[in-house]
Coordinates of C-alpha atoms in Angstrom, one line a residue:
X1 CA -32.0 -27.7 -22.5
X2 CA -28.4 -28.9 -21.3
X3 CA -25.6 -27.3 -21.7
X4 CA -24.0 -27.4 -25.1
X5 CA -20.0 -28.7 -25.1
X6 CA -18.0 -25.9 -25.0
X7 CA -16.3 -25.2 -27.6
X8 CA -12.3 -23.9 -27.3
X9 CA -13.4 -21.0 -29.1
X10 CA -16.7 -20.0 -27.6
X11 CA -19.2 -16.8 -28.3
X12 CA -19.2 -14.5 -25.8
X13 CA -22.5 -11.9 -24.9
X14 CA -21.9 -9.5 -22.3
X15 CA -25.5 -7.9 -20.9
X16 CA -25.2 -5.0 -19.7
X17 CA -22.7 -3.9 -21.7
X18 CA -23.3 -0.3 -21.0
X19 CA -22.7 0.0 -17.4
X20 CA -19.2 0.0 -15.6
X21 CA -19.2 -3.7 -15.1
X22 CA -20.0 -3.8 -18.5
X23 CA -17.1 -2.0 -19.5
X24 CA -14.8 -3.8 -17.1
X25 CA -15.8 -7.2 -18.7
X26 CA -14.9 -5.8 -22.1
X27 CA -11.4 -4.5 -20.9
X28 CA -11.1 -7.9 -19.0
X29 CA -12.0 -9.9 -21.9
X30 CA -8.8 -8.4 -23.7
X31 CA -6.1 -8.1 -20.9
X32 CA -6.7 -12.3 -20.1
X33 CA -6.7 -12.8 -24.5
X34 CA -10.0 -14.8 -24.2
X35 CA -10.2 -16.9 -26.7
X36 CA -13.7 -15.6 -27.6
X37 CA -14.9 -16.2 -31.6
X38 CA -17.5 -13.6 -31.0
X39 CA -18.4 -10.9 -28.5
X40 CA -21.7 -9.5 -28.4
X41 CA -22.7 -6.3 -26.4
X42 CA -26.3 -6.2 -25.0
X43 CA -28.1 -3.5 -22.9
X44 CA -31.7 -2.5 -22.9
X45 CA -33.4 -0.8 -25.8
X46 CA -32.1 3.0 -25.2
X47 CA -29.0 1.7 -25.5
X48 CA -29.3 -0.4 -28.6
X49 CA -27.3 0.9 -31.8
X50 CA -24.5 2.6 -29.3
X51 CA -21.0 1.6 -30.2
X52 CA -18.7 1.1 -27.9
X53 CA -15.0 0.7 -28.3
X54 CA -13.3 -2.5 -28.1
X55 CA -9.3 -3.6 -28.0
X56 CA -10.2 -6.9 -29.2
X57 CA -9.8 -10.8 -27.8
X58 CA -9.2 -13.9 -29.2
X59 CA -10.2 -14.3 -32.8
X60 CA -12.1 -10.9 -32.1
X61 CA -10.3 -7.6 -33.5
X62 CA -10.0 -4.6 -32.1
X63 CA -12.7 -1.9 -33.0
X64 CA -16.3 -1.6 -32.1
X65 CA -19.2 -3.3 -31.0
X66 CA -22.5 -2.4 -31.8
X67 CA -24.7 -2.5 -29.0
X68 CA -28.1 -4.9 -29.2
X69 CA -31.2 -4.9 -27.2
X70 CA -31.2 -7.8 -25.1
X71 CA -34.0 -10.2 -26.0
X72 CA -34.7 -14.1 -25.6
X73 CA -33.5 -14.0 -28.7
X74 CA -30.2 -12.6 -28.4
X75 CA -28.6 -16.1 -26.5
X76 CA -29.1 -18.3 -29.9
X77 CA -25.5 -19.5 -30.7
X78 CA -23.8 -17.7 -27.2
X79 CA -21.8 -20.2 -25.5
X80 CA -21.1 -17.9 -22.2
X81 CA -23.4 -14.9 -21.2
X82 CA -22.0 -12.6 -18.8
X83 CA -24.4 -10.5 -17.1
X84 CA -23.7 -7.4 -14.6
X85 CA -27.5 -6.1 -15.0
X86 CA -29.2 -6.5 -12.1
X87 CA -31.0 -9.4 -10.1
X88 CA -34.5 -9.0 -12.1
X89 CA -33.4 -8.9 -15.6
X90 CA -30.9 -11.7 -14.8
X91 CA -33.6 -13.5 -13.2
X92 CA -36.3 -12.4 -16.4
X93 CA -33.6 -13.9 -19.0
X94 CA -32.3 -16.9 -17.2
X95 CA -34.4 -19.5 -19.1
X96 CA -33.2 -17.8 -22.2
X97 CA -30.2 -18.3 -21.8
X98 CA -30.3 -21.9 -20.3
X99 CA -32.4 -22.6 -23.3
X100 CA -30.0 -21.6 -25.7
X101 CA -27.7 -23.5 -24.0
X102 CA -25.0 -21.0 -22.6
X103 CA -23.6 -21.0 -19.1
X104 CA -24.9 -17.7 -17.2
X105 CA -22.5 -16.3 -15.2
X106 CA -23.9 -14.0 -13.0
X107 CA -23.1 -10.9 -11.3
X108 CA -26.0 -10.1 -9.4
X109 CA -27.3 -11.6 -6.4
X110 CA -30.4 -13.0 -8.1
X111 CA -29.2 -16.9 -7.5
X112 CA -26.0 -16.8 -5.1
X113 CA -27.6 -18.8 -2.8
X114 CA -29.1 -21.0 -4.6
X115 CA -28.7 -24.9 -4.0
X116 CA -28.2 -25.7 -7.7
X117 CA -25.9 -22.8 -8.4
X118 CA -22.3 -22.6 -7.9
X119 CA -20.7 -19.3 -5.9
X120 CA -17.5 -19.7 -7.3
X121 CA -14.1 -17.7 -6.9
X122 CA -11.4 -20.0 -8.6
X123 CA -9.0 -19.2 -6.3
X124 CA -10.5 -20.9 -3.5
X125 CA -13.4 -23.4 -4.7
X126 CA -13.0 -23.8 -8.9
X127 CA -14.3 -27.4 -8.7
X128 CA -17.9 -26.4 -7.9
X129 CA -18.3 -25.1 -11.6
X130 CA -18.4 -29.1 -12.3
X131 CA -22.0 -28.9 -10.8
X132 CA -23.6 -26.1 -12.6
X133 CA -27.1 -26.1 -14.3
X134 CA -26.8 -23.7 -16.9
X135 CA -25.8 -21.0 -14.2
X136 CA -23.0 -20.1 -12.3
X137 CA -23.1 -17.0 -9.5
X138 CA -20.2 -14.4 -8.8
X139 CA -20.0 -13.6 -5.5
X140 CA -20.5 -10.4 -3.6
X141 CA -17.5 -7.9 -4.4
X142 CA -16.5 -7.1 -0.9
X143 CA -17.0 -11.7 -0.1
X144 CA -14.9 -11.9 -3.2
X145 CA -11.4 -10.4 -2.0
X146 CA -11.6 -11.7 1.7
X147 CA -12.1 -15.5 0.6
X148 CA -8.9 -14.8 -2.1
X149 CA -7.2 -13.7 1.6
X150 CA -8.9 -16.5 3.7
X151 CA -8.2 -19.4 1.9
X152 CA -4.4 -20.2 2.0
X153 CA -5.4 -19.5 5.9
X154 CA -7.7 -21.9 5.9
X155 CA -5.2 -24.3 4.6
X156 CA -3.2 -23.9 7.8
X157 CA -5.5 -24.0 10.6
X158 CA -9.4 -24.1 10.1
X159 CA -11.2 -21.1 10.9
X160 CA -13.7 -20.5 13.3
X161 CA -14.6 -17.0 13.3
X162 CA -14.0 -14.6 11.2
X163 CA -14.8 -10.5 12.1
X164 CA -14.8 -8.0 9.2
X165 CA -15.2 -4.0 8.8
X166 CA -15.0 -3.0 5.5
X167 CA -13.9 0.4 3.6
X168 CA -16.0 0.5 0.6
X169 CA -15.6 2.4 -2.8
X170 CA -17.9 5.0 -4.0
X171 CA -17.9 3.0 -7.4
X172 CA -19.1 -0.4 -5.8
X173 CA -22.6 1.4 -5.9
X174 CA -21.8 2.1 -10.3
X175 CA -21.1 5.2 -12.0
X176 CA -23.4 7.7 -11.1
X177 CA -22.1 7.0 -7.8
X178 CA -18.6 7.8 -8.4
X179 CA -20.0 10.9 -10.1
X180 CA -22.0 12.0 -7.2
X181 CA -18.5 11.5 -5.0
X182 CA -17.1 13.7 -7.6
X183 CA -19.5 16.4 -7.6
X184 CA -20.4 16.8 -4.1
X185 CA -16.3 16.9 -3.6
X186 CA -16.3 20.2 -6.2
X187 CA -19.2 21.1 -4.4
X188 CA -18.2 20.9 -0.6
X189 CA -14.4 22.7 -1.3
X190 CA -16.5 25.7 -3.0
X191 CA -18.0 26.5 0.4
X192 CA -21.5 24.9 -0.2
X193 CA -23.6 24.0 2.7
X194 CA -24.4 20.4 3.3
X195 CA -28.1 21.0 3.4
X196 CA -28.0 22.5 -0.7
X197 CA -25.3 19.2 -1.5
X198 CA -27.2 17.0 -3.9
X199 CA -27.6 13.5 -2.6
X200 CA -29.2 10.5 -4.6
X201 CA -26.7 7.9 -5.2
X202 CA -26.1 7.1 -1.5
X203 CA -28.3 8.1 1.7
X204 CA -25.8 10.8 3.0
X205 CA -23.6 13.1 1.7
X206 CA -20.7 10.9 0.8
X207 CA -17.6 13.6 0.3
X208 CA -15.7 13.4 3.2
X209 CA -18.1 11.2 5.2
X210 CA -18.0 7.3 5.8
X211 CA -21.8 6.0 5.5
X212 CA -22.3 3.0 8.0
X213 CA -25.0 1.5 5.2
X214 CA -24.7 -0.4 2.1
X215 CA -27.7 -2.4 1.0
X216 CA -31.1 -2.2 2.8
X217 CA -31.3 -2.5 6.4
X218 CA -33.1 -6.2 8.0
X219 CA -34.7 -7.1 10.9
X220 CA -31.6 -8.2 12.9
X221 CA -30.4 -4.0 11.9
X222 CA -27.8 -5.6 10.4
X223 CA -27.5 -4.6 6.4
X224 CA -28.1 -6.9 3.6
X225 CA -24.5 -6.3 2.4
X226 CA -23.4 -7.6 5.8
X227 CA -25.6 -10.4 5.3
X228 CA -24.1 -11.5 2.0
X229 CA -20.6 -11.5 3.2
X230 CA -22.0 -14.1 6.2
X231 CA -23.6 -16.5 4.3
X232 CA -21.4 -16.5 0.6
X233 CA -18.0 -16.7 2.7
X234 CA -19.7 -20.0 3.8
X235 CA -21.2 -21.5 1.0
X236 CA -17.9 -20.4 -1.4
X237 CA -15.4 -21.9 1.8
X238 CA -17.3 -25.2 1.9
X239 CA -17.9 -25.0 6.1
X240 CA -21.3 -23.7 7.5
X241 CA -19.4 -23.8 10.6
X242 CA -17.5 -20.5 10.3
X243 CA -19.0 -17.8 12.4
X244 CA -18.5 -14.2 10.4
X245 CA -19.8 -11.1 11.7
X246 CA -19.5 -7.9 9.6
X247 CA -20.0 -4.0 9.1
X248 CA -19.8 -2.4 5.7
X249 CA -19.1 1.0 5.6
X250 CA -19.3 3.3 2.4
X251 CA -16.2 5.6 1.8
X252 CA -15.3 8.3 -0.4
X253 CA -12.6 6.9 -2.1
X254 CA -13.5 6.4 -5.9
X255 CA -12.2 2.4 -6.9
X256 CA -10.7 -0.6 -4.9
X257 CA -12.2 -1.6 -1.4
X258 CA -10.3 -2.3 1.9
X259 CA -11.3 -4.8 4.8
X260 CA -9.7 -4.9 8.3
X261 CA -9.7 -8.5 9.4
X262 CA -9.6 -10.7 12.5
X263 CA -9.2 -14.2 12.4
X264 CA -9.8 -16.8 15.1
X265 CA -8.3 -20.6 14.0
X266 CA -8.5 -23.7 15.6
X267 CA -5.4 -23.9 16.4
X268 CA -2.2 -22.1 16.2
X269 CA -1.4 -20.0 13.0
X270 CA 2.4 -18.2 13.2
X271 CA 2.7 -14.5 11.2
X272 CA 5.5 -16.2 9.2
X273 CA 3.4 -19.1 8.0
X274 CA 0.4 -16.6 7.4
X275 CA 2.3 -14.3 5.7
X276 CA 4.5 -17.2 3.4
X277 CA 1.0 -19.0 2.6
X278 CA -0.4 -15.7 1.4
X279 CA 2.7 -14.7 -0.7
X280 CA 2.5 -18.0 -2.4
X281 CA -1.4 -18.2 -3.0
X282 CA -2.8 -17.4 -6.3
X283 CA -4.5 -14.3 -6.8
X284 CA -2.8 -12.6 -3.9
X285 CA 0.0 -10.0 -3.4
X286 CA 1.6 -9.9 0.3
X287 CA 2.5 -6.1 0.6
X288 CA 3.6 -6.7 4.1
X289 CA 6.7 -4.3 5.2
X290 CA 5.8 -2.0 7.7
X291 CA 9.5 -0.9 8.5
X292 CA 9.0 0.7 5.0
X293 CA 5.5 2.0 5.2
X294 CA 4.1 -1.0 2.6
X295 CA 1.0 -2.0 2.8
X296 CA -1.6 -1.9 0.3
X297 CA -3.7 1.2 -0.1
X298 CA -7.1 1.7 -2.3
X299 CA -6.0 4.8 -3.8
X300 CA -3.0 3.0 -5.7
X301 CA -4.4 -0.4 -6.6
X302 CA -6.8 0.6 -8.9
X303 CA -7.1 -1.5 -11.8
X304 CA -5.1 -4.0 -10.6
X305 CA -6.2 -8.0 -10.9
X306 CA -5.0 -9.2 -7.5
X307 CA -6.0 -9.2 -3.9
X308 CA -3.1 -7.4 -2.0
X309 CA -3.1 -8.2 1.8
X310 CA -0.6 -6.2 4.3
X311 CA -0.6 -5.5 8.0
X312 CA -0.4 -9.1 9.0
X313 CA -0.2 -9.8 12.6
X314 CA -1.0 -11.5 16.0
X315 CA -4.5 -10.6 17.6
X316 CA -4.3 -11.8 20.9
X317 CA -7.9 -10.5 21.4
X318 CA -8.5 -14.8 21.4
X319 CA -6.3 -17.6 21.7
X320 CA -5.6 -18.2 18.0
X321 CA -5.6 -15.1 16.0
X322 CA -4.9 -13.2 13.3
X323 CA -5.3 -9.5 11.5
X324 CA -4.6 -8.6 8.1
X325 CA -5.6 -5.7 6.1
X326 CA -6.9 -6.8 2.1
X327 CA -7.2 -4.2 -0.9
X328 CA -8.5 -5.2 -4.0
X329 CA -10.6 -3.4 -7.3
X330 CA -14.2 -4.5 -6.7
X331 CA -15.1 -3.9 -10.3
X332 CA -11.9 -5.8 -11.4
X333 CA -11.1 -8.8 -9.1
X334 CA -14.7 -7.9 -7.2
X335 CA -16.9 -8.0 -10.3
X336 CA -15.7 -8.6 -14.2
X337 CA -12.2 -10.3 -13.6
X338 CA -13.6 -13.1 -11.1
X339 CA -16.6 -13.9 -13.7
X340 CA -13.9 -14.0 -16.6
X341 CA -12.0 -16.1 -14.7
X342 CA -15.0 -18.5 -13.8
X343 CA -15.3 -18.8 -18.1
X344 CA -12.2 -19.7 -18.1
X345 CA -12.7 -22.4 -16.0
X346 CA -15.6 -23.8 -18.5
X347 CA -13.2 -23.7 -20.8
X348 CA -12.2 -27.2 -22.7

């Protein structure tokens, strides 16, 4: 089936509900006012009948929603389905919700690379939404804030190479991750030895540590997380020519993930124009004033929208380059707020 018209005031189901993505779309949903007619909440069976706490959105109150077991059934009459549940059920319940059809925004990396589905951040390529199929991807979290930072860049001078290290969040692997950083913490300070530390959430003891692997590990040893950054910063910046090499690194801070950055351009790029295209791009904060220790910092930006950059500077490493520093919440701007923002690009 095509997708219906949408309608200015559109119904709304969030699968997944239960999770901390979940939960970020519902707070999302109310901080932007989406003009939602409806809002349903859908997680798996165990969950079904759990209410959970809502502030309200559009022509929806505040109070609660009733959690439903997600079904093919459950998309009849949804207009937008957000989904933060993982790449099979997304991929199990896609005709459903095409059927029905709703737009499928999707937070899992079931169908980001895709040829008939969008990777969209609407800071730097909104247009490709026009294109969609019934199904529109969100990118990687960590891809996400360093294509906010890229693109008024881009603008300047074209990039040619792009090399990232990136300072991950505990919670970028979900809640019983940022529990497990919690515990182990406790745990460590109270004198207990690393080899009684519980560890399930990440492959090493995370307190205090810095874990050189996020995803699962390929045959070029380089991690699928570093993989994704490679080929969605391509597909989202609209040039297969830009070369980016990456390490991912997991670290025990609880929300918001960092990312040193070197830029090469084609051709010259000054730190004043870098740092006055960032200030005035969309989505971004400049927090650039080293005289006066600013720049941004993981540890204070939670729960913030934008993407903060800071430390911008010359790296004369090659002949036309760059550094910056970028901050941003993954589960905000990395996860629920970009996909909101994608429906409210759908929007009539």
């Amino acid at each position: 089936m095509q997708t219906k018209k949408m309608p200015a005031n559109p119904v709304v189901a969030i699968a997944g509900a239960t999770g901390a993505v979940g939960a970020e779309f519902l707070q999302v949903l109310h901080d932007l006012d989406f003009p939602a007619s409806e809002v349903r909440a859908l997680a798996s069976a165990r969950s079904a009948g759990k209410k959970l706490a809502f502030a309200g959105c559009g022509q929806v109150p505040a109070g609660e929603l009733v959690v439903q077991e997600m079904t093919p059934e459950s998309f009849g009459g949804v207009d937008i389905a957000l989904f933060s549940c993982g790449a099979e059920r997304s991929k199990e319940f896609r005709q459903a919700v095409v059927d029905a059809g709703a737009v499928m925004i999707d937070n899992s990396s079931a169908f980001r690379m895709d040829e008939d589905v969008p990777l969209v951040v609407p800071e730097v390529n909104p247009g490709d939404v026009a294109w969609h199929k019934g199904v529109i991807a969100n990118p990687n979290c960590s891809t996400i804030q360093m294509v906010v930072a890229l693109k008024p860049l881009h603008d300047l001078a074209r990039i040619k190479r792009v090399v990232v290290s990136t300072y991950q969040a505990a919670s970028g692997a979900g809640a019983p991750a940022m529990a497990e950083l919690y515990d182990q913490t406790r745990a460590f300070l109270d004198g207990t030895p690393d080899d009684e530390l519980e560890v399930s959430a990440f492959q090493h003891r995370i307190a205090f540590n810095c874990i050189p692997h996020i995803d699962k590990f390929l045959d070029d040893d380089s991690t699928k997380e570093e993989w994704k950054m490679v080929v969605e910063t391509k597909k989202i910046m609209g040039d297969e020519g830009i070369k980016v090499a990456a390490t991912c690194v997991r670290v025990p801070v609880l929300r918001c993930h960092g990312e040193a950055v070197n830029v090469e351009f084609a051709s010259e790029v000054g730190v004043d124009a870098a740092r006055a295209a960032l200030a005035a791009a969309p989505g971004v904060t400049l927090l650039d004033d080293v005289a006066n220790n600013v720049y941004p910092m993981p540890g204070l930006l939670a729960g913030t929208n934008d993407t903060y950059v800071g430390r911008v500077r010359v790296d004369d490493t090659v002949e036309h380059g760059l550094a910056l520093w970028v901050v941003a919440d993954q589960i905000r701007k990395g996860a629920a707020l970009n996909a909101v923002q994608i429906a409210q690009l759908l929007l009539p």
